[in-house]
Tab-separated table of C-alpha atoms in Angstrom:
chain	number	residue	atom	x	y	z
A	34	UNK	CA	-176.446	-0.284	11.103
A	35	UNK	CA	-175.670	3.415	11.679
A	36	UNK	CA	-172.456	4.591	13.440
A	37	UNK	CA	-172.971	5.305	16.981
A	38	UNK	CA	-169.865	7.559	17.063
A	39	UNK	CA	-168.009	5.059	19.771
A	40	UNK	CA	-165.481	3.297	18.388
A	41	UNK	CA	-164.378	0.142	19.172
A	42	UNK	CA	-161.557	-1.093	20.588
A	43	UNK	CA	-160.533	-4.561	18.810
A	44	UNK	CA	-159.780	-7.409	21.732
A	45	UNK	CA	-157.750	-9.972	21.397
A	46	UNK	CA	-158.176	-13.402	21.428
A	47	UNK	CA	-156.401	-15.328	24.598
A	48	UNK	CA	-156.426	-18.540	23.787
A	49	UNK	CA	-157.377	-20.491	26.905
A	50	UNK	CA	-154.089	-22.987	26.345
A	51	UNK	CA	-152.293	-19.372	26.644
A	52	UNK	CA	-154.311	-18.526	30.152
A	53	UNK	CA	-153.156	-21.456	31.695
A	54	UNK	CA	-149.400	-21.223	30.881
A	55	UNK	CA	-149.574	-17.830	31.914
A	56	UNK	CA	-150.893	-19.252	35.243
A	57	UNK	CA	-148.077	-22.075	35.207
A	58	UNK	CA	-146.018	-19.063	34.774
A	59	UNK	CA	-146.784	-16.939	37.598
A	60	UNK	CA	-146.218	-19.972	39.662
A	61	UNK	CA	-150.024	-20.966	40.196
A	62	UNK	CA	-149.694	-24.198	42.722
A	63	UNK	CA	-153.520	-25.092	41.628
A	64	UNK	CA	-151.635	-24.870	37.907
A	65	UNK	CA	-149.509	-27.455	38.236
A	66	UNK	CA	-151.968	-29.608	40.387
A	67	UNK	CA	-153.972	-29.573	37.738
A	68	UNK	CA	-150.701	-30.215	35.692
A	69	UNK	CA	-150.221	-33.656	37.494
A	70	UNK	CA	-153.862	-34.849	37.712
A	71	UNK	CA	-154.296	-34.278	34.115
A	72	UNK	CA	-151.239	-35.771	32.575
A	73	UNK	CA	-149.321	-37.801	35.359
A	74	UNK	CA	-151.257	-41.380	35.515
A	75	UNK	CA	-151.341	-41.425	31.639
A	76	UNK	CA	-147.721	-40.832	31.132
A	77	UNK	CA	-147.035	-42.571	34.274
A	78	UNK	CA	-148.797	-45.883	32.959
A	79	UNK	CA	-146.682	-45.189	29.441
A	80	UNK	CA	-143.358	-45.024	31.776
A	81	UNK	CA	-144.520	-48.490	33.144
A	82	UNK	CA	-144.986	-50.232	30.268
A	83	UNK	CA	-142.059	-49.209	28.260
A	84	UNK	CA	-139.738	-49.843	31.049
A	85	UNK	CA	-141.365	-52.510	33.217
A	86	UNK	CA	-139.787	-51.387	36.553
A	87	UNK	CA	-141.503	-49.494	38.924
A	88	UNK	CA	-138.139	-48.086	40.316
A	89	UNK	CA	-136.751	-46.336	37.339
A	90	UNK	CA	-140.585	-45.546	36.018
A	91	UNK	CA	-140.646	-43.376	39.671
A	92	UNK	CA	-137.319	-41.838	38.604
A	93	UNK	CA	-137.980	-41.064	35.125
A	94	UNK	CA	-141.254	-39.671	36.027
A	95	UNK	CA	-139.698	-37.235	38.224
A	96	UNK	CA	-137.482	-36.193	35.704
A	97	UNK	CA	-139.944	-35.586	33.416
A	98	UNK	CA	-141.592	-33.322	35.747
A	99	UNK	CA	-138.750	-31.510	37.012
A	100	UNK	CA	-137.924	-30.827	33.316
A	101	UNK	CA	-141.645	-29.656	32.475
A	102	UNK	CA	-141.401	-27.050	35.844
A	103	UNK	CA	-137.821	-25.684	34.633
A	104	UNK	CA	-139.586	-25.318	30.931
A	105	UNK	CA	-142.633	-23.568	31.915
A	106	UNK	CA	-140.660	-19.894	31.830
A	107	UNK	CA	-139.481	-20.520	28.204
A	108	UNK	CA	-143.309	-21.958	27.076
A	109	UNK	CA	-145.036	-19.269	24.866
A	110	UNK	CA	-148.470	-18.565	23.729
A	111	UNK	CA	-147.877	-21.147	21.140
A	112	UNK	CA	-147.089	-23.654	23.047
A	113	UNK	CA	-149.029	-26.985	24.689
A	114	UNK	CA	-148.878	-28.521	27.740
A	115	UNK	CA	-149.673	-31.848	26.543
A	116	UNK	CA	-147.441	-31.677	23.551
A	117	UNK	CA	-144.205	-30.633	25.803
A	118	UNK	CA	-144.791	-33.337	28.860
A	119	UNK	CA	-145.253	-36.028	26.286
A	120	UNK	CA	-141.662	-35.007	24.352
A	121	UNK	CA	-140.354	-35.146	27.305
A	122	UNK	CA	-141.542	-38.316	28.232
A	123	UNK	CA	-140.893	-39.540	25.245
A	124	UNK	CA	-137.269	-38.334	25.814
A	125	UNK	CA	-136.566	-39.506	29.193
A	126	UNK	CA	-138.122	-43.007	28.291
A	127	UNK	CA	-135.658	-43.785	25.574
A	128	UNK	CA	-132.850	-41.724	27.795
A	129	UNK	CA	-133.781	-44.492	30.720
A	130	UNK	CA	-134.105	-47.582	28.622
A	131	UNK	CA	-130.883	-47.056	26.218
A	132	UNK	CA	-128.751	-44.791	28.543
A	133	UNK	CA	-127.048	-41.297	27.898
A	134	UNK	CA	-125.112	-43.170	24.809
A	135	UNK	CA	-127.896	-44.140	23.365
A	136	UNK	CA	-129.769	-43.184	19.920
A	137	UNK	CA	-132.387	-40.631	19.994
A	138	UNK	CA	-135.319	-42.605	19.415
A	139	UNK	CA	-135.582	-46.305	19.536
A	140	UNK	CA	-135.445	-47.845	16.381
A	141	UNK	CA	-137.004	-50.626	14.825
A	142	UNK	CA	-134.805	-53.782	14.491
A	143	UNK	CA	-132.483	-52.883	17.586
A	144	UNK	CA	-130.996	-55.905	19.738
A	145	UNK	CA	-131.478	-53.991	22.844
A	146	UNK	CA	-134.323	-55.602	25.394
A	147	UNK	CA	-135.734	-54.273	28.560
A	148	UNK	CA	-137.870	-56.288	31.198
A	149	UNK	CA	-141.343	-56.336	31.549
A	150	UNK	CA	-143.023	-54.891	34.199
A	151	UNK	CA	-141.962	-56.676	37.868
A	152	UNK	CA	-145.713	-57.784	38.570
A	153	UNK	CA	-145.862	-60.167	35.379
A	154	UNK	CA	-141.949	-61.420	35.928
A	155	UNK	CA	-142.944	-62.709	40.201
A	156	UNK	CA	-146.123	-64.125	38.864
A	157	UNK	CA	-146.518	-68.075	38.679
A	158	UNK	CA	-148.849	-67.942	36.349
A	159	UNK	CA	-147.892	-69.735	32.916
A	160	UNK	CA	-150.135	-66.911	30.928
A	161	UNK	CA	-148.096	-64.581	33.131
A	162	UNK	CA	-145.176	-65.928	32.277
A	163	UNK	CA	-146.277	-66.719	28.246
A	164	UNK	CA	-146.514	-62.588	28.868
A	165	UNK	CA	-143.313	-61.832	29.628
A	166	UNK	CA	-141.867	-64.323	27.214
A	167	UNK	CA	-143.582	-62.318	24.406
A	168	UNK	CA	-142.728	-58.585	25.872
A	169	UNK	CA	-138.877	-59.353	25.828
A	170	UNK	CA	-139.224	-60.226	22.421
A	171	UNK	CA	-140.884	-56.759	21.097
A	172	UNK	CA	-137.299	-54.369	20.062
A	173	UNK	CA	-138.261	-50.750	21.988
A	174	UNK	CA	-139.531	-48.908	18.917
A	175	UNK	CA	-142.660	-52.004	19.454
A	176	UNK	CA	-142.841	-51.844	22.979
A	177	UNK	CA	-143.275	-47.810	22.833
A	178	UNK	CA	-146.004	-48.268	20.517
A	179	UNK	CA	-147.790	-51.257	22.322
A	180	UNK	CA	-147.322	-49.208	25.510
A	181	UNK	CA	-148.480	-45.356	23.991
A	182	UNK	CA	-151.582	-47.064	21.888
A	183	UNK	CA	-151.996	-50.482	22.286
A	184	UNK	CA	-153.965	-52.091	24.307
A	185	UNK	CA	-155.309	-49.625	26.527
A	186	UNK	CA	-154.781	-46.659	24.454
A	187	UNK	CA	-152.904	-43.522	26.434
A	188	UNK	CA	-152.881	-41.494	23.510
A	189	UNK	CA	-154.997	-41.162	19.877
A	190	UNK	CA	-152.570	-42.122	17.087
A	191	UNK	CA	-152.050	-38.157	15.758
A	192	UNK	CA	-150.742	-37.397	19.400
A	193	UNK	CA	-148.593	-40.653	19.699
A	194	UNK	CA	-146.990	-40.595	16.239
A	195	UNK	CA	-145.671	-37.223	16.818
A	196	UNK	CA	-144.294	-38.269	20.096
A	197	UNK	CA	-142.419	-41.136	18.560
A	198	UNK	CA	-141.391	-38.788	15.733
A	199	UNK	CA	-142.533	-40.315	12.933
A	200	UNK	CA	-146.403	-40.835	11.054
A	201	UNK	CA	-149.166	-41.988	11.708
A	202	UNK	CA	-148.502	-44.977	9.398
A	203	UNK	CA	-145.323	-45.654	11.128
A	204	UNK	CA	-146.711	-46.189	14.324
A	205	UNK	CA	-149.528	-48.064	13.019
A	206	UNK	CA	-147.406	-49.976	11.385
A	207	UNK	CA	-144.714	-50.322	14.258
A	208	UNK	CA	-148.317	-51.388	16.465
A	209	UNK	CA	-149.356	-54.266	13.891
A	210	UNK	CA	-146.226	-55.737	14.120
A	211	UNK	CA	-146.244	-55.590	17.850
A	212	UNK	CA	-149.552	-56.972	18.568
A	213	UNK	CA	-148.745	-59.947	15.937
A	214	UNK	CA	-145.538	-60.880	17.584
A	215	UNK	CA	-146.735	-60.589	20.856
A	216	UNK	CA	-149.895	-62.203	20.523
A	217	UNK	CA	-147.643	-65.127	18.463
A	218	UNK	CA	-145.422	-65.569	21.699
A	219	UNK	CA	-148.631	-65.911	23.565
C-alpha cells in the first residue's frame, strides 16, 4: 500500500477492566452499583454458607465492602474487580469464623466448627436436622469449598482455588471429601 504521507499515531489499548476502575476511581456511584449487583449476592450467598448466621454474614459483608471502597484508589490497570472482592471475602470469612488470632486460611484437619446456617438449625424437619448434623462435621477448609463450588457453584474451580490459595486439585480434592462426608452424615 503506498504511503499517504500521514503518519500515524499508535493508540493504546484500554483494557475495558482498566475503564471501569478508572470509573470506580473517580468515584462513579453507577460504578459501584454496578459493583454490588454484580458481585454482592454471589459472595453474599458464599458468606452464608461458610458461616451459617445471617448476623455476622451482614457484618462481614460490610466489611468486605468497606475494604473494596478504601482499595479502589490503590487498584491499577492490572488489577480485577472480581479477583480483589473475592480475597477479601475470602479474608474476612476466615477473619469471622476463626477470629483475629486465627490462621490465615482454614486448614484441613482443624477442630474448629461453626454452625450452619439459622434456617436449617429452627427447622423440625429430620432431613433438616440430618443437614445440620452433617455441616458441623465438615472442618472450615470443607465447608469453604462446599460453600464456594459445591452444590450450587458461586465460582468455576480456577477462580475458587485461587481464592482459597491453593490448586485446583486441592480444592477438588478438599470438595470430594466434603460432599462424601456430608452426604455420609445424611
Amino acid at each position: 500500500m503506498p504511503d499517504s504521507g500521514i503518519t500515524r499515531k499508535p493508540q493504546s489499548v484500554v483494557k475495558p477492566e482498566a475503564r471501569f476502575i478508572e470509573r470506580l476511581k473517580k468515584g462513579e456511584e453507577t460504578a459501584l452499583e454496578e459493583v454490588l449487583k454484580k458481585h454482592g449476592p454471589p459472595v453474599y450467598k458464599f458468606l452464608f454458607r461458610f458461616l451459617g448466621d445471617k448476623k455476622r454474614t451482614d457484618a462481614a459483608f460490610t466489611e468486605i465492602m468497606t475494604a473494596f471502597v478504601m482499595a479502589v484508589p490503590e487498584l491499577g490497570e492490572n488489577n480485577r474487580v472480581e479477583t480483589v472482592i473475592w480475597q477479601e471475602a475470602h479474608r474476612t470469612a476466615v477473619k469471622t469464623a476463626f477470629g483475629a488470632s486465627g490462621p490465615t486460611a482454614p486448614r484441613a484437619g482443624g477442630k474448629k466448627t461453626f454452625p450452619p446456617p439459622d434456617y436449617l438449625v429452627k427447622s423440625s424437619d429430620p432431613a433438616a436436622q440430618k443437614l445440620v448434623a452433617g455441616w458441623e462435621e465438615l472442618a472450615p477448609p470443607y465447608r469453604e469449598a462446599l460453600a464456594l463450588s459445591g452444590i450450587e457453584p458461586l465460582l468455576s474451580y480456577e477462580e475458587a482455588s485461587g481464592i482459597i490459595e491453593g490448586t485446583q486439585g486441592t480444592l477438588r480434592s478438599r470438595l470430594s471429601y466434603a460432599l462424601r462426608r456430608f452426604m455420609r452424615d445424611v
